[in-house]
Coordinates of C-alpha atoms in Angstrom, one line a residue:
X22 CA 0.0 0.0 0.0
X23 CA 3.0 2.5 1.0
X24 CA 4.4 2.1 -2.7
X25 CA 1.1 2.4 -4.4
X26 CA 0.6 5.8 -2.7
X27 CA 3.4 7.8 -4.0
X28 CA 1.6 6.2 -7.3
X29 CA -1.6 7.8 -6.9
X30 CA -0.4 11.1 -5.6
X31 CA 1.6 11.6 -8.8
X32 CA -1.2 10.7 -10.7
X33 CA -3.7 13.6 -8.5
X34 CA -0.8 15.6 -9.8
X35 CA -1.0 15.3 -13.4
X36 CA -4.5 14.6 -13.6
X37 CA -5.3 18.1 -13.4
X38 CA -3.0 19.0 -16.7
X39 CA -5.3 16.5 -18.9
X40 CA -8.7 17.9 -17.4
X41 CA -11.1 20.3 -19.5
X42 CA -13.8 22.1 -18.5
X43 CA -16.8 21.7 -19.6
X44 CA -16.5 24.9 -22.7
X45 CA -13.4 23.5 -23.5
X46 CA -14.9 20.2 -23.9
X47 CA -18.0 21.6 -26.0
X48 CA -15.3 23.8 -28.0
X49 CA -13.9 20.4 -29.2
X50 CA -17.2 18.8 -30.5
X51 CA -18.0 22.0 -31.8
X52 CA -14.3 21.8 -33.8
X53 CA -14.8 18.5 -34.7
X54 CA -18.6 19.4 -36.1
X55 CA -17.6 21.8 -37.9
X56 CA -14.9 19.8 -39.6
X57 CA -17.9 17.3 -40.7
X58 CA -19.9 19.9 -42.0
X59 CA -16.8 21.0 -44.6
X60 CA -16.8 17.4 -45.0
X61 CA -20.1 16.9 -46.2
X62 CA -19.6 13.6 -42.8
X63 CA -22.8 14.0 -42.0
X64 CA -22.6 10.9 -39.7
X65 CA -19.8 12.7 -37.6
X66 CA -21.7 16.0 -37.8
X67 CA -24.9 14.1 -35.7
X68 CA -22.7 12.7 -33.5
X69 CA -21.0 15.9 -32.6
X70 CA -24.6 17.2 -32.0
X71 CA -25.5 14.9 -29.9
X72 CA -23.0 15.3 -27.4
X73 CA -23.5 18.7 -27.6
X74 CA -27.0 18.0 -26.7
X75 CA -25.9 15.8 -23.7
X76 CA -23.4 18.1 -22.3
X77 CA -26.2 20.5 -21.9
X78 CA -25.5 24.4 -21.1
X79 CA -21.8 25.0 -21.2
X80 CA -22.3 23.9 -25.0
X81 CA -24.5 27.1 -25.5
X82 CA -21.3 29.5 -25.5
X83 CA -18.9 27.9 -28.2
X84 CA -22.2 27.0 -30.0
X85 CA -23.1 30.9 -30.2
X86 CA -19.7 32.2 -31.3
X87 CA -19.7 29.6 -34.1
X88 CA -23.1 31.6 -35.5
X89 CA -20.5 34.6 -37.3
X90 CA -18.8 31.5 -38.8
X91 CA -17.7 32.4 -42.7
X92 CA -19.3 28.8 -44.2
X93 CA -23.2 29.0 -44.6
X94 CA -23.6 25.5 -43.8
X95 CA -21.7 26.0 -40.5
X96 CA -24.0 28.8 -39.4
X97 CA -27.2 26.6 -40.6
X98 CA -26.3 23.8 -38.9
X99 CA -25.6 25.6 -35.8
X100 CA -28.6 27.3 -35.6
X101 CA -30.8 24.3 -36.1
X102 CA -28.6 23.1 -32.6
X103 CA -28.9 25.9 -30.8
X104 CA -33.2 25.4 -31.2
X105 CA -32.8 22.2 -28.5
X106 CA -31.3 24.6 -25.5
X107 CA -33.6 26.3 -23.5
X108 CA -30.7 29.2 -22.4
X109 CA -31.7 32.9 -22.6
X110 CA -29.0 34.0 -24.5
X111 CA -29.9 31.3 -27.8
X112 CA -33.4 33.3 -28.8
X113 CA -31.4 36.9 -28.8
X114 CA -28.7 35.2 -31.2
X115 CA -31.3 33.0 -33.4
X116 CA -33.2 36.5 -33.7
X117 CA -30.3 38.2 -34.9
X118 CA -29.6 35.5 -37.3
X119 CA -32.9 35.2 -38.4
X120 CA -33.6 39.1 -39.3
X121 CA -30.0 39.9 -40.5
X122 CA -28.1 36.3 -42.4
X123 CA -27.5 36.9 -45.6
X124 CA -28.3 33.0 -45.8
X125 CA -32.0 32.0 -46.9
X126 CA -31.0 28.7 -45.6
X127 CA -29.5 29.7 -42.3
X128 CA -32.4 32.1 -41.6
X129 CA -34.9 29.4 -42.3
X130 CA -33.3 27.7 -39.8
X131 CA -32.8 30.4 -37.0
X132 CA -36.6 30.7 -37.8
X133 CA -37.8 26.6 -37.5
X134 CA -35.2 26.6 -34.3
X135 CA -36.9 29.5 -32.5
X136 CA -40.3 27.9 -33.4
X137 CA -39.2 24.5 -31.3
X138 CA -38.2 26.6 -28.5
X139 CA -41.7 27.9 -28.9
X140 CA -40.5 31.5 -28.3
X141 CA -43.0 34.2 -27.9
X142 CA -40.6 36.5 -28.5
X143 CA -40.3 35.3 -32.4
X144 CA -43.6 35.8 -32.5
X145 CA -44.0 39.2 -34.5
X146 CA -40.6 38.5 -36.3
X147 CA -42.0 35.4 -37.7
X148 CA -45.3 37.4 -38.2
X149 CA -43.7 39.3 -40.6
X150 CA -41.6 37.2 -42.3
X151 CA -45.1 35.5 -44.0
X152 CA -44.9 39.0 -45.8
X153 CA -41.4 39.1 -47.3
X154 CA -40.9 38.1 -51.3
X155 CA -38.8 34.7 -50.5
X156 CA -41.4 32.0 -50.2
X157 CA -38.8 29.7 -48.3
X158 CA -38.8 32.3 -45.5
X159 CA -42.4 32.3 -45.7
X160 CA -42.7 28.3 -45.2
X161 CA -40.1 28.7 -42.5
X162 CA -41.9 30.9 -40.5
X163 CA -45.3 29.6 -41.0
X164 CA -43.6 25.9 -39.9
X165 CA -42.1 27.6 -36.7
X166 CA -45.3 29.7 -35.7
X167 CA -47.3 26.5 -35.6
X168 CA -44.9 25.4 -33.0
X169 CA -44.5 28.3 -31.2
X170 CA -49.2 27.9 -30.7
X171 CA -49.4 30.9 -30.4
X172 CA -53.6 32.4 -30.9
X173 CA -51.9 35.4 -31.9
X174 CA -50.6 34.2 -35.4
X175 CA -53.8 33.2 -36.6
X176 CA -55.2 35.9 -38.6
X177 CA -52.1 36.1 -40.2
X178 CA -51.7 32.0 -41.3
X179 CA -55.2 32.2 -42.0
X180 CA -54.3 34.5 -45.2
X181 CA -51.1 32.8 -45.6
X182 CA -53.5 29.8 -46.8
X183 CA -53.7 31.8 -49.5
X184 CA -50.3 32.4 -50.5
X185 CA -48.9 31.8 -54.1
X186 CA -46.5 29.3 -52.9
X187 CA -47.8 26.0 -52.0
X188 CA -45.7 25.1 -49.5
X189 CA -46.3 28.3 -47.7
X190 CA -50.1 27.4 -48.2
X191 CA -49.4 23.4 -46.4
X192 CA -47.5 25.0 -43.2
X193 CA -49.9 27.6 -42.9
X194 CA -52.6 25.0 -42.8
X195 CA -51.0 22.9 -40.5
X196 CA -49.5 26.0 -38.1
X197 CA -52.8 26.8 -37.8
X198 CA -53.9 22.8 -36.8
X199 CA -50.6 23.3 -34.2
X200 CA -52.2 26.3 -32.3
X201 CA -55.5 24.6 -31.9
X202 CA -53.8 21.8 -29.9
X203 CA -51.3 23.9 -28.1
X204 CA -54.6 26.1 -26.9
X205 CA -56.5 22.3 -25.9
X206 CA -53.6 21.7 -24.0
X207 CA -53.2 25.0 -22.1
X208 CA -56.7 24.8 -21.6
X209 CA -56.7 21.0 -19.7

């Protein structure tokens, strides 16, 4: 036992040098995720968001510096991640992406990520998004208003049903199906 303790004290020692906090840890997924996005490794890219997902909160901060990354497909990708955290600082950031990317893509997906964190605060942002000339940021907002269930969006998909694109017309339709159970559910 005497000789195994000089063993363990050295290794309390060194331990220390090969430890990351949790940041550092997400910062290393979010490396390695990036990498498979350049890659087109879309297997490597999941699992990198999955244990982004598990490590929970401290993934939020390297995930929200990667939004202002130069590659589109980063900055899509990353904002279709940041919709599973429920952390204050993600519906600020997928706001700002979602008004000012130059990206249809990525600002279809700020849009669908704010709508699974059901954010009220999208609310009128998405609102008017179902009157810009891009139909795929029309059908990207209608999609995340229907999961957002908000009452208030209904005037507004109910003219969307209308809309030239069909598409827009489908997730209007069913947006407006989403807010009738959201408002059952509330209600029971």
């Amino acid at each position: 036992m005497k000789r195994l303790l000089p063993f363990f004290l050295c290794l309390l020692t060194v331990f220390p040098v090969f430890a990351q906090t949790q940041e550092e840890e997400a910062g290393r997924y979010l490396d390695t995720m990036i990498g498979a996005i350049r890659e087109g490794n879309d297997p490597m890219r999941n699992r990198m968001f999955i244990k982004l997902r598990v490590l929970g909160v401290p993934a939020v901060g390297p995930l929200l510096g990667a939004l202002d990354n130069e590659t589109p497909e980063v900055r899509h990708y990353v904002s279709f991640t940041l919709g599973f955290f429920d952390d204050p600082r993600v519906v600020d950031a997928l706001l700002g992406v979602f008004r000012s990317d130059p990206e249809t893509s990525v600002r279809c997906a700020a849009a669908e990520a704010l709508g699974r964190l059901e954010s009220a605060e999208a609310v009128d942002p998405l609102l008017d998004a179902l009157k810009v000339g891009d139909a795929k940021i029309r059908q990207s907002a209608a999609y995340a208003l229907g999961l957002v269930g908000d009452p208030r969006a209904r005037p507004a998909l109910e003219k969307a049903k209308s809309d030239a694109d069909e598409l827009v017309r489908f997730f209007a339709e069913e947006a407006l199906v989403e807010i009738d159970r959201a408002v059952a559910r509330r209600k029971s």
